[in-house]
Coordinates of N, CA and C in Angstrom, one line a residue:
M1 N -37.9 29.4 -31.9 CA -38.3 27.9 -32.3 C -38.2 27.4 -31.4
D2 N -38.4 26.3 -30.9 CA -38.4 25.5 -29.7 C -37.4 24.5 -29.9
L3 N -36.9 24.6 -28.5 CA -35.9 23.5 -28.6 C -36.2 22.1 -28.5
I4 N -35.8 21.5 -28.7 CA -36.2 19.9 -29.2 C -35.2 19.0 -28.2
G5 N -35.3 17.7 -27.6 CA -34.6 17.1 -26.7 C -33.5 17.2 -26.3
K6 N -32.9 16.3 -26.2 CA -31.3 15.9 -25.7 C -30.9 15.7 -27.4
I7 N -29.4 16.0 -28.1 CA -29.0 15.0 -29.0 C -27.5 14.5 -28.7
C8 N -27.5 13.5 -29.3 CA -26.6 12.6 -29.3 C -25.6 12.1 -30.5
I9 N -24.5 12.7 -31.1 CA -23.7 11.8 -32.0 C -22.9 11.3 -31.6
L10 N -22.8 9.6 -32.3 CA -22.4 8.5 -32.3 C -20.8 8.9 -33.4
G11 N -19.7 9.1 -33.6 CA -18.6 8.8 -34.6 C -18.5 10.3 -34.6
G12 N -17.3 10.2 -35.1 CA -16.8 11.6 -35.5 C -15.4 11.5 -37.3
G13 N -16.4 10.5 -38.2 CA -16.3 10.3 -39.2 C -16.8 11.4 -40.0
T14 N -16.5 11.7 -41.4 CA -17.5 13.0 -41.5 C -18.9 13.2 -42.0
W15 N -19.9 11.5 -41.9 CA -20.9 11.8 -41.4 C -21.2 12.4 -39.9
G16 N -20.3 12.1 -39.4 CA -21.0 12.6 -37.7 C -20.1 14.0 -37.2
T17 N -19.6 14.0 -38.4 CA -19.2 15.6 -38.6 C -20.3 16.6 -39.4
A18 N -20.7 16.2 -39.8 CA -21.4 16.6 -40.9 C -23.1 16.9 -39.7
L19 N -23.7 15.9 -39.7 CA -24.5 15.7 -39.0 C -24.6 16.8 -37.2
A20 N -23.2 16.8 -36.6 CA -23.1 17.9 -35.5 C -23.1 19.0 -35.9
K21 N -22.7 19.4 -37.4 CA -22.5 21.1 -37.8 C -24.1 21.5 -38.0
M22 N -24.9 20.6 -38.7 CA -26.6 20.6 -39.1 C -27.4 21.3 -38.0
V23 N -26.6 20.1 -37.0 CA -27.6 20.1 -35.6 C -26.9 21.7 -35.0
L24 N -25.7 21.7 -34.7 CA -25.4 23.1 -33.9 C -26.1 24.2 -34.8
M25 N -26.2 23.9 -35.9 CA -27.2 25.2 -36.6 C -28.4 26.0 -36.1
N26 N -28.7 24.8 -34.9 CA -30.1 24.9 -34.3 C -30.3 25.2 -33.0
Q27 N -29.1 24.6 -32.5 CA -28.8 23.6 -31.0 C -27.7 24.5 -30.7
K28 N -27.8 25.0 -29.2 CA -26.7 25.4 -28.1 C -25.7 24.1 -28.1
H29 N -26.1 23.2 -27.6 CA -25.4 21.8 -27.1 C -25.8 20.2 -27.8
I30 N -24.9 20.0 -28.0 CA -24.6 18.2 -27.8 C -23.9 17.8 -27.5
N31 N -24.3 16.1 -27.4 CA -23.3 15.3 -26.7 C -22.5 14.3 -27.6
W32 N -21.2 14.3 -28.4 CA -20.8 14.1 -29.3 C -19.7 13.1 -28.8
F33 N -19.9 11.7 -28.9 CA -18.8 10.9 -28.3 C -18.5 10.5 -29.4
I34 N -16.5 10.5 -29.9 CA -15.6 10.1 -30.4 C -14.7 9.1 -30.2
R35 N -14.5 8.0 -31.1 CA -13.9 7.0 -30.6 C -12.1 7.2 -30.2
R36 N -11.8 7.6 -30.9 CA -10.4 7.8 -31.6 C -10.5 9.3 -30.9
D37 N -9.0 9.0 -30.6 CA -8.7 10.2 -29.7 C -8.0 11.6 -30.5
D38 N -7.3 10.6 -31.5 CA -7.3 11.6 -32.9 C -7.5 11.9 -33.7
Q39 N -8.9 11.8 -33.7 CA -10.5 12.6 -34.6 C -10.8 14.2 -33.3
I40 N -10.3 14.1 -32.6 CA -10.8 15.4 -31.6 C -9.4 16.4 -31.7
E41 N -10.1 17.8 -31.5 CA -9.8 18.8 -32.0 C -9.9 19.4 -30.5

């Protein structure tokens, strides 16, 4: 599978987390920006 361009996800809510999980099934790296420190694990 060819890798697609760079991917950035903004937000760490349920929708952002679901997108990150789906993308990481096919990509090795994403840029994920989360505003609230309490949402970062």
